[in-house]
Amino acid sequence: MQGARILATGSAVPELCVNNFKISEMVETSDDWIVTRTGIKERRVLTGIDKSVVDLACLASIKALDKVSMSPLDIDLIILATSSPNDLFGSASQVQAQIGANKAVAFDLTAACSGFVLAVVTAAQFIENGSYKNVLVIGADVLSKWTNWLDRSTCILFGDGAGAVIIQACSKDDNGILGFQLNTDGEKSDQLSIPYRNKAKNKTISICQGEFDFIQMNGREVYKFAVSKVPLSIFKCLQSLCISTEDVSWLLLHQANERIIHAVAERLSIHSSKLISNLHKYGNTSAASIPLALDEALSSNKIKYNDLIVISGFGAGLTWGTVVIQWKC
Ligand code: UT7
């Protein structure tokens, strides 16, 4: 068994910025309502008929590789956490080809807003058991493509983006991925989903075919779920590592709602000065939100060597989970 640590990060967002005032031209809402209930002021939206999640994922990945002057050919594995691929069979292989990581195995991981946490944990297993040395983990989503822009209860929330991290094998002493705690409650999968709806039935062989709907969400229930379950996951994870909440340097939660972020921190008695948040600028970017905020916090030199970062994702599935990282670069 060996250690694993995050070597570099990168991120990318589309150019088009849509603020709350623009949204209030489309649905009955206001900047005041959105800011008060969510903390979101604006979000980025991918435009261009030929653009997809792959473009954002590639850009974020290249930025991460460039930071450590690593050749894409040194990547052994690519995990693309996304719920908005441009191909139902997966988009990771397109990323592999476009960035020239020709030696890497590549696959998608679908776990909505928990996708990045699950992908980091998966990558760490491959590294710790000695299978791979360099893993590129990407969280990327373009939920604007699955948003009903006439539904005010959801269209105010989501934005598009991508974040990438390179995780590398290292000595046990330098291990940066200290532990994790993951959960799924499939009984509540209907609380947040992009359901597939069967439509016409083929008369000859009785096959039903249909299409995917827009995002469906029970906001109140998802809110309650996040505020009650996420602190427990963090607490269990820290307890298993014998780390007290007082020793946490940074709390980086999936960027869904500023009120959720503060409520979770309060339940853990973690001071608001330790929160990493950029939700106001990007909204909820699903699997991208954590690596996007991590990259930004690193760029602004917030995170220092040996800092303890508690990262939690939560969302559709329902899935939720925590990974505790010690910054080792
Ligand atoms: O990434 C996955 C995780 N997703 C989440 O974490 C989302 C969690 N949920 C939330 O963030 C919140 O539930 C929302 C921000 C989605 C909604 O906030 P809320 O405080 O739970 O509002 P609500 O759904 O209880 O609605 C309150 C009122 C309703 O009116 P009535 O029934 O009280 O008359 C809504 O119709 O606000 C109304 N409303 C709006 N008003 C203005 C709902 N959406 C809007 C809107 N603008 N955009």
Short mmCIF file of C-alpha atoms and ligand atoms in Angstrom, two decimals:
data_model
loop_
_atom_site.label_atom_id
_atom_site.label_comp_id
_atom_site.label_asym_id
_atom_site.label_seq_id
_atom_site.Cartn_x
_atom_site.Cartn_y
_atom_site.Cartn_z
CA MET A 1 0.00 0.00 0.00
CA GLN A 2 1.24 3.47 -0.86
CA GLY A 3 0.00 7.01 -0.35
CA ALA A 4 -1.88 9.31 -2.72
CA ARG A 5 -1.86 13.09 -2.88
CA ILE A 6 -3.34 15.83 -5.03
CA LEU A 7 -0.53 17.27 -7.11
CA ALA A 8 -2.30 19.97 -9.12
CA THR A 9 -5.72 21.42 -9.89
CA GLY A 10 -7.32 23.26 -12.81
CA SER A 11 -10.76 24.59 -13.64
CA ALA A 12 -12.82 26.01 -16.48
CA VAL A 13 -16.14 27.81 -16.81
CA PRO A 14 -18.02 28.99 -19.90
CA GLU A 15 -17.81 32.67 -20.87
CA LEU A 16 -21.52 33.50 -20.72
CA CYS A 17 -22.45 34.87 -17.30
CA VAL A 18 -26.16 34.92 -16.46
CA ASN A 19 -27.02 37.00 -13.41
CA ASN A 20 -30.19 36.86 -11.30
CA PHE A 21 -31.63 39.90 -13.06
CA LYS A 22 -31.46 38.07 -16.39
CA ILE A 23 -33.16 35.03 -14.83
CA SER A 24 -35.94 37.25 -13.52
CA GLU A 25 -36.68 38.21 -17.13
CA MET A 26 -37.38 34.53 -17.83
CA VAL A 27 -39.34 33.42 -14.73
CA GLU A 28 -41.17 35.14 -11.87
CA THR A 29 -38.36 35.63 -9.37
CA SER A 30 -36.01 38.33 -8.12
CA ASP A 31 -32.35 38.87 -7.34
CA ASP A 32 -33.34 39.42 -3.71
CA TRP A 33 -35.22 36.09 -3.45
CA ILE A 34 -32.41 34.11 -5.08
CA VAL A 35 -29.62 35.72 -3.01
CA THR A 36 -31.54 35.38 0.26
CA ARG A 37 -32.57 31.75 -0.29
CA THR A 38 -29.43 30.45 -1.98
CA GLY A 39 -26.54 32.94 -1.94
CA ILE A 40 -26.26 32.71 -5.73
CA LYS A 41 -25.77 35.94 -7.71
CA GLU A 42 -24.75 34.63 -11.11
CA ARG A 43 -23.87 31.44 -12.96
CA ARG A 44 -22.02 30.47 -16.16
CA VAL A 45 -23.85 28.80 -19.02
CA LEU A 46 -22.32 26.88 -21.90
CA THR A 47 -23.35 28.13 -25.32
CA GLY A 48 -22.47 26.99 -28.83
CA ILE A 49 -24.15 24.16 -30.68
CA ASP A 50 -20.96 22.09 -30.88
CA LYS A 51 -19.86 22.66 -27.26
CA SER A 52 -20.26 20.09 -24.50
CA VAL A 53 -19.03 18.99 -21.11
CA VAL A 54 -15.97 17.55 -22.89
CA ASP A 55 -14.72 21.04 -23.85
CA LEU A 56 -14.85 22.24 -20.23
CA ALA A 57 -13.36 19.00 -18.90
CA CYS A 58 -10.44 19.18 -21.36
CA LEU A 59 -9.70 22.81 -20.55
CA ALA A 60 -9.67 22.18 -16.79
CA SER A 61 -7.46 19.09 -17.28
CA ILE A 62 -4.92 20.89 -19.47
CA LYS A 63 -4.65 23.68 -16.91
CA ALA A 64 -3.95 21.15 -14.14
CA LEU A 65 -1.34 19.32 -16.26
CA ASP A 66 0.34 22.60 -17.24
CA LYS A 67 0.71 23.67 -13.60
CA VAL A 68 3.09 20.76 -12.96
CA SER A 69 4.44 20.52 -16.55
CA MET A 70 3.14 16.97 -16.77
CA SER A 71 2.71 15.31 -20.14
CA PRO A 72 -0.78 13.86 -20.76
CA LEU A 73 1.05 10.67 -21.72
CA ASP A 74 1.99 10.21 -18.05
CA ILE A 75 -1.67 9.85 -17.02
CA ASP A 76 -2.61 6.22 -16.32
CA LEU A 77 -6.30 6.69 -15.57
CA ILE A 78 -8.97 9.33 -16.21
CA ILE A 79 -12.17 9.37 -14.17
CA LEU A 80 -14.74 11.84 -15.44
CA ALA A 81 -17.42 12.50 -12.83
CA THR A 82 -20.37 13.84 -14.78
CA SER A 83 -24.12 13.46 -15.03
CA SER A 84 -24.35 15.43 -18.25
CA PRO A 85 -22.19 13.54 -20.77
CA ASN A 86 -22.47 14.26 -24.48
CA ASP A 87 -22.69 10.50 -25.08
CA LEU A 88 -24.67 8.09 -22.90
CA PHE A 89 -21.89 5.53 -23.34
CA GLY A 90 -19.57 8.00 -21.63
CA SER A 91 -17.50 11.09 -22.42
CA ALA A 92 -14.23 10.25 -20.65
CA SER A 93 -12.77 8.59 -23.73
CA GLN A 94 -13.34 11.81 -25.73
CA VAL A 95 -11.43 13.71 -23.03
CA GLN A 96 -8.64 11.11 -23.24
CA ALA A 97 -8.34 11.59 -27.01
CA GLN A 98 -8.64 15.38 -26.99
CA ILE A 99 -5.96 16.00 -24.37
CA GLY A 100 -3.70 13.31 -25.86
CA ALA A 101 -3.61 11.04 -22.79
CA ASN A 102 -3.34 8.08 -25.12
CA LYS A 103 -1.97 5.66 -22.52
CA ALA A 104 -4.74 6.28 -20.00
CA VAL A 105 -7.75 4.11 -19.25
CA ALA A 106 -10.79 6.40 -19.12
CA PHE A 107 -14.29 6.00 -17.77
CA ASP A 108 -17.24 8.07 -16.56
CA LEU A 109 -18.57 8.00 -13.02
CA THR A 110 -22.18 9.09 -12.54
CA ALA A 111 -23.08 10.27 -9.06
CA ALA A 112 -24.40 13.79 -9.66
CA CYS A 113 -23.20 16.30 -7.06
CA SER A 114 -21.35 13.60 -5.09
CA GLY A 115 -19.47 12.55 -8.23
CA PHE A 116 -16.21 14.32 -7.47
CA VAL A 117 -15.93 12.88 -3.95
CA LEU A 118 -16.64 9.37 -5.24
CA ALA A 119 -14.15 9.82 -8.09
CA VAL A 120 -11.38 10.98 -5.73
CA VAL A 121 -12.01 8.00 -3.45
CA THR A 122 -12.01 5.63 -6.46
CA ALA A 123 -8.77 7.12 -7.78
CA ALA A 124 -7.14 6.76 -4.35
CA GLN A 125 -7.99 3.03 -4.29
CA PHE A 126 -6.27 2.44 -7.64
CA ILE A 127 -3.21 4.34 -6.44
CA GLU A 128 -3.01 2.84 -2.95
CA ASN A 129 -3.18 -0.72 -4.27
CA GLY A 130 -0.36 0.03 -6.70
CA SER A 131 -2.33 -0.29 -9.96
CA TYR A 132 -1.78 3.27 -11.20
CA LYS A 133 0.59 6.15 -10.47
CA ASN A 134 -1.04 9.24 -12.01
CA VAL A 135 -4.81 9.65 -12.08
CA LEU A 136 -6.71 12.59 -13.58
CA VAL A 137 -10.01 13.13 -11.78
CA ILE A 138 -12.44 15.55 -13.38
CA GLY A 139 -15.76 16.85 -12.06
CA ALA A 140 -17.67 18.47 -14.91
CA ASP A 141 -21.31 19.20 -15.62
CA VAL A 142 -23.45 21.23 -17.99
CA LEU A 143 -26.79 20.98 -16.21
CA SER A 144 -28.02 23.99 -18.21
CA LYS A 145 -28.82 21.40 -20.90
CA TRP A 146 -31.14 19.53 -18.50
CA THR A 147 -32.68 22.53 -16.78
CA ASN A 148 -36.24 23.63 -17.46
CA TRP A 149 -35.67 27.35 -17.91
CA LEU A 150 -39.38 27.94 -17.21
CA ASP A 151 -39.24 26.26 -13.78
CA ARG A 152 -38.26 28.90 -11.21
CA SER A 153 -37.72 26.34 -8.46
CA THR A 154 -34.73 24.82 -10.30
CA CYS A 155 -33.49 27.17 -13.03
CA ILE A 156 -32.14 29.68 -10.50
CA LEU A 157 -29.78 27.10 -9.01
CA PHE A 158 -27.61 25.48 -11.62
CA GLY A 159 -24.56 26.56 -13.60
CA ASP A 160 -21.96 24.89 -15.84
CA GLY A 161 -18.29 24.25 -15.10
CA ALA A 162 -15.42 21.81 -14.70
CA GLY A 163 -12.62 21.19 -12.23
CA ALA A 164 -9.76 18.73 -12.52
CA VAL A 165 -7.19 17.33 -10.10
CA ILE A 166 -4.14 15.17 -10.71
CA ILE A 167 -3.72 12.59 -7.97
CA GLN A 168 -0.31 10.96 -7.74
CA ALA A 169 1.20 8.03 -5.88
CA CYS A 170 3.56 9.03 -3.08
CA SER A 171 5.21 7.62 0.01
CA LYS A 172 2.97 6.66 2.96
CA ASP A 173 4.45 9.61 4.89
CA ASP A 174 3.22 12.07 2.26
CA ASN A 175 -0.25 10.51 2.00
CA GLY A 176 -2.80 13.29 1.49
CA ILE A 177 -6.05 11.34 1.17
CA LEU A 178 -6.56 10.38 4.77
CA GLY A 179 -9.99 8.74 4.79
CA PHE A 180 -13.55 8.75 3.50
CA GLN A 181 -17.16 7.99 4.40
CA LEU A 182 -19.75 7.35 1.65
CA ASN A 183 -23.53 6.74 1.61
CA THR A 184 -26.48 6.11 -0.71
CA ASP A 185 -30.22 6.13 -0.04
CA GLY A 186 -31.88 4.84 -3.18
CA GLU A 187 -35.31 4.95 -1.53
CA LYS A 188 -35.19 8.71 -2.06
CA SER A 189 -33.91 8.68 -5.65
CA ASP A 190 -37.07 10.44 -6.85
CA GLN A 191 -36.28 13.54 -4.74
CA LEU A 192 -33.76 14.72 -7.32
CA SER A 193 -33.49 13.21 -10.77
CA ILE A 194 -33.41 13.58 -14.52
CA PRO A 195 -35.90 10.79 -15.20
CA TYR A 196 -36.13 8.77 -18.38
CA ARG A 197 -39.72 8.66 -19.62
CA ASN A 198 -40.95 5.96 -21.95
CA LYS A 199 -43.23 7.21 -24.68
CA ALA A 200 -44.23 5.34 -27.81
CA LYS A 201 -44.43 1.58 -27.81
CA ASN A 202 -43.11 -0.29 -30.80
CA LYS A 203 -46.11 -2.38 -31.89
CA THR A 204 -44.18 -5.27 -33.39
CA ILE A 205 -41.86 -6.14 -30.52
CA SER A 206 -43.39 -4.17 -27.57
CA ILE A 207 -40.29 -2.09 -26.93
CA CYS A 208 -40.92 1.24 -25.20
CA GLN A 209 -38.66 4.12 -26.13
CA GLY A 210 -38.64 7.65 -24.83
CA GLU A 211 -36.41 10.46 -23.72
CA PHE A 212 -34.94 12.12 -20.66
CA ASP A 213 -36.97 14.78 -18.89
CA PHE A 214 -35.67 17.99 -17.27
CA ILE A 215 -34.29 18.11 -13.71
CA GLN A 216 -36.98 17.27 -11.14
CA MET A 217 -36.27 18.27 -7.55
CA ASN A 218 -38.07 18.38 -4.23
CA GLY A 219 -36.03 21.34 -2.95
CA ARG A 220 -37.29 21.32 0.63
CA GLU A 221 -36.63 17.60 1.10
CA VAL A 222 -33.17 17.77 -0.48
CA TYR A 223 -32.38 20.74 1.76
CA LYS A 224 -33.43 18.84 4.90
CA PHE A 225 -31.50 15.76 3.78
CA ALA A 226 -28.30 17.74 3.22
CA VAL A 227 -28.43 19.60 6.51
CA SER A 228 -29.11 16.45 8.54
CA LYS A 229 -26.95 13.83 6.78
CA VAL A 230 -23.83 15.74 5.71
CA PRO A 231 -22.70 16.74 9.25
CA LEU A 232 -23.10 13.09 10.35
CA SER A 233 -20.95 11.86 7.46
CA ILE A 234 -18.25 14.41 8.28
CA PHE A 235 -18.40 13.59 11.96
CA LYS A 236 -18.09 9.82 11.33
CA CYS A 237 -15.20 10.34 8.91
CA LEU A 238 -13.28 12.60 11.29
CA GLN A 239 -13.94 10.24 14.20
CA SER A 240 -12.55 7.27 12.23
CA LEU A 241 -9.36 9.29 11.69
CA CYS A 242 -9.22 10.54 15.32
CA ILE A 243 -9.37 14.13 14.08
CA SER A 244 -11.35 16.72 16.02
CA THR A 245 -13.46 19.34 14.21
CA GLU A 246 -11.22 21.95 15.85
CA ASP A 247 -8.28 20.67 13.81
CA VAL A 248 -10.08 21.19 10.50
CA SER A 249 -8.46 23.98 8.47
CA TRP A 250 -11.07 24.21 5.71
CA LEU A 251 -14.59 22.95 5.11
CA LEU A 252 -15.32 22.57 1.40
CA LEU A 253 -18.88 21.43 0.74
CA HIS A 254 -20.66 20.89 -2.53
CA GLN A 255 -21.76 24.38 -3.54
CA ALA A 256 -25.55 23.99 -3.59
CA ASN A 257 -26.86 26.62 -1.23
CA GLU A 258 -25.11 29.09 1.09
CA ARG A 259 -27.65 28.31 3.82
CA ILE A 260 -26.80 24.60 3.64
CA ILE A 261 -23.08 25.37 3.87
CA HIS A 262 -23.55 27.53 6.96
CA ALA A 263 -26.02 25.14 8.63
CA VAL A 264 -23.61 22.21 8.22
CA ALA A 265 -20.69 24.25 9.58
CA GLU A 266 -22.79 25.37 12.54
CA ARG A 267 -23.77 21.79 13.40
CA LEU A 268 -20.09 20.86 13.43
CA SER A 269 -19.08 24.02 15.32
CA ILE A 270 -16.73 24.94 12.47
CA HIS A 271 -16.23 28.70 12.24
CA SER A 272 -17.48 30.42 9.09
CA SER A 273 -13.96 31.76 8.41
CA LYS A 274 -12.99 28.17 7.55
CA LEU A 275 -15.58 27.83 4.79
CA ILE A 276 -14.54 27.71 1.16
CA SER A 277 -17.32 29.05 -1.03
CA ASN A 278 -17.67 30.55 -4.49
CA LEU A 279 -21.33 29.71 -4.97
CA HIS A 280 -22.30 33.35 -5.53
CA LYS A 281 -20.34 33.38 -8.82
CA TYR A 282 -21.15 29.98 -10.29
CA GLY A 283 -24.31 28.54 -8.67
CA ASN A 284 -24.58 24.79 -8.29
CA THR A 285 -22.23 23.25 -10.87
CA SER A 286 -22.93 19.68 -9.66
CA ALA A 287 -19.82 17.46 -9.92
CA ALA A 288 -17.69 20.49 -10.79
CA SER A 289 -18.48 22.57 -7.73
CA ILE A 290 -15.91 21.11 -5.33
CA PRO A 291 -12.87 21.02 -7.67
CA LEU A 292 -13.79 24.48 -9.00
CA ALA A 293 -13.81 25.93 -5.48
CA LEU A 294 -10.66 23.98 -4.55
CA ASP A 295 -8.78 25.34 -7.55
CA GLU A 296 -9.87 28.88 -6.72
CA ALA A 297 -8.88 28.54 -3.05
CA LEU A 298 -5.43 27.28 -4.09
CA SER A 299 -4.99 30.07 -6.64
CA SER A 300 -5.67 32.65 -3.93
CA ASN A 301 -3.13 30.94 -1.62
CA LYS A 302 -5.73 30.18 1.06
CA ILE A 303 -4.64 26.57 1.47
CA LYS A 304 -1.22 25.93 2.97
CA TYR A 305 1.01 22.85 3.30
CA ASN A 306 -0.41 20.32 5.82
CA ASP A 307 -3.81 22.05 6.03
CA LEU A 308 -6.67 19.63 6.75
CA ILE A 309 -9.51 19.98 4.25
CA VAL A 310 -12.86 18.30 4.84
CA ILE A 311 -14.67 17.81 1.54
CA SER A 312 -18.29 16.66 1.30
CA GLY A 313 -20.56 16.08 -1.66
CA PHE A 314 -24.30 15.43 -1.60
CA GLY A 315 -27.13 15.22 -4.08
CA ALA A 316 -29.03 12.96 -6.43
CA GLY A 317 -29.13 9.27 -5.67
CA LEU A 318 -29.49 10.30 -2.98
CA THR A 319 -25.76 10.09 -2.40
CA TRP A 320 -23.52 11.85 0.07
CA GLY A 321 -20.04 11.43 1.38
CA THR A 322 -16.89 12.91 2.82
CA VAL A 323 -13.22 12.70 2.01
CA VAL A 324 -10.60 14.19 4.34
CA ILE A 325 -7.52 15.56 2.66
CA GLN A 326 -4.26 16.86 4.04
CA TRP A 327 -2.62 19.27 1.65
CA LYS A 328 0.83 17.86 0.80
CA CYS A 329 2.15 20.14 -1.96
O1 UT7 B 1 -27.02 19.76 -5.84
C1 UT7 B 1 -28.06 19.01 -5.32
C2 UT7 B 1 -28.53 19.50 -4.10
N1 UT7 B 1 -29.64 20.43 -4.27
C3 UT7 B 1 -29.89 21.23 -3.25
O2 UT7 B 1 -29.15 21.24 -2.32
C4 UT7 B 1 -31.14 22.09 -3.26
C5 UT7 B 1 -31.68 22.14 -1.85
N2 UT7 B 1 -32.81 23.00 -1.73
C6 UT7 B 1 -32.72 24.36 -1.74
O3 UT7 B 1 -31.65 24.90 -1.91
C7 UT7 B 1 -33.96 25.15 -1.48
O4 UT7 B 1 -35.02 24.27 -1.15
C8 UT7 B 1 -34.41 26.03 -2.69
C9 UT7 B 1 -33.43 27.17 -2.87
C10 UT7 B 1 -34.49 25.20 -3.95
C11 UT7 B 1 -35.77 26.64 -2.40
O5 UT7 B 1 -35.74 27.38 -1.20
P1 UT7 B 1 -36.85 27.15 -0.08
O6 UT7 B 1 -36.57 28.12 0.99
O7 UT7 B 1 -36.82 25.69 0.28
O8 UT7 B 1 -38.16 27.55 -0.83
P2 UT7 B 1 -39.46 26.67 -1.05
O9 UT7 B 1 -39.26 25.67 -2.13
O10 UT7 B 1 -39.96 26.21 0.28
O11 UT7 B 1 -40.45 27.78 -1.60
C12 UT7 B 1 -40.89 28.89 -0.78
C13 UT7 B 1 -41.74 29.80 -1.63
C14 UT7 B 1 -42.85 29.04 -2.36
O12 UT7 B 1 -43.98 29.85 -2.34
P3 UT7 B 1 -45.19 29.55 -1.32
O13 UT7 B 1 -45.61 28.15 -1.61
O14 UT7 B 1 -44.57 29.68 0.06
O15 UT7 B 1 -46.18 30.60 -1.64
C15 UT7 B 1 -42.33 28.94 -3.76
O16 UT7 B 1 -43.35 28.87 -4.73
O17 UT7 B 1 -40.96 30.44 -2.61
C16 UT7 B 1 -41.55 30.21 -3.90
N3 UT7 B 1 -40.46 30.11 -4.87
C17 UT7 B 1 -39.91 31.20 -5.45
N4 UT7 B 1 -40.17 32.51 -5.35
C18 UT7 B 1 -39.42 33.36 -6.07
C19 UT7 B 1 -39.82 29.01 -5.29
N5 UT7 B 1 -38.84 29.33 -6.16
C20 UT7 B 1 -38.88 30.68 -6.29
C21 UT7 B 1 -38.13 31.62 -7.02
N6 UT7 B 1 -38.43 32.94 -6.87
N7 UT7 B 1 -37.12 31.25 -7.83
#
